[in-house]
Amino acid sequence: GSTCVAALQSGRRYIGIELLEQYHRAGQQRLAAVQRAMQQGAANDDWFMPEAA
């Protein structure tokens, strides 16, 4: 799951393989949470002020 999450966050494609079903489920849940977070964006995404940079 960790490798898939890192790939997702860096915009890479990934394939995940787990031996145990419990790890597979945990990985799916973690990936879904990361995908939701990436779609929502950060709470301060619209706070950038170019004139202050």
Coordinates of C-alpha atoms in Angstrom, one line a residue:
G1 CA 0.0 0.0 0.0
S2 CA 2.7 2.5 0.9
T3 CA 4.4 2.2 -2.6
C4 CA 1.0 2.7 -4.3
V5 CA 0.3 5.8 -2.2
A6 CA 3.7 7.3 -3.0
A7 CA 3.2 6.6 -6.7
L8 CA -0.3 8.1 -6.6
Q9 CA 0.9 11.2 -4.9
S10 CA 3.7 11.7 -7.4
G11 CA 1.5 11.2 -10.4
R12 CA 2.9 7.8 -11.3
R13 CA 1.0 4.6 -12.3
Y14 CA 1.2 1.7 -9.9
I15 CA 0.3 -2.0 -9.4
G16 CA -0.1 -3.3 -5.8
I17 CA 0.2 -6.9 -4.8
E18 CA -0.4 -8.1 -1.3
L19 CA -0.2 -11.7 0.0
L20 CA -2.8 -11.2 2.8
E21 CA -6.4 -10.0 2.3
Q22 CA -6.3 -7.8 5.3
Y23 CA -3.3 -5.8 3.9
H24 CA -5.1 -5.6 0.5
R25 CA -8.2 -4.1 2.2
A26 CA -6.1 -1.7 4.3
G27 CA -4.2 -0.6 1.1
Q28 CA -7.5 0.0 -0.8
Q29 CA -8.8 2.1 2.1
R30 CA -5.6 4.1 2.3
L31 CA -5.5 4.7 -1.4
A32 CA -9.2 5.8 -1.4
A33 CA -8.4 8.3 1.5
V34 CA -5.4 9.7 -0.4
Q35 CA -7.5 10.1 -3.6
R36 CA -10.2 11.9 -1.7
A37 CA -7.7 14.2 -0.1
M38 CA -6.0 15.0 -3.4
Q39 CA -9.4 15.8 -5.0
Q40 CA -10.4 18.1 -2.2
G41 CA -7.0 19.9 -2.1
A42 CA -5.7 21.8 0.9
A43 CA -7.8 24.2 3.0
N44 CA -5.4 27.0 2.1
D45 CA -5.0 26.3 -1.7
D46 CA -6.7 29.6 -2.6
W47 CA -4.6 31.7 -0.3
F48 CA -1.6 32.2 -2.6
M49 CA -0.8 35.9 -3.1
P50 CA 1.5 36.4 -6.1
E51 CA 2.3 40.0 -5.0
A52 CA 3.7 38.6 -1.7
A53 CA 6.0 36.1 -3.4

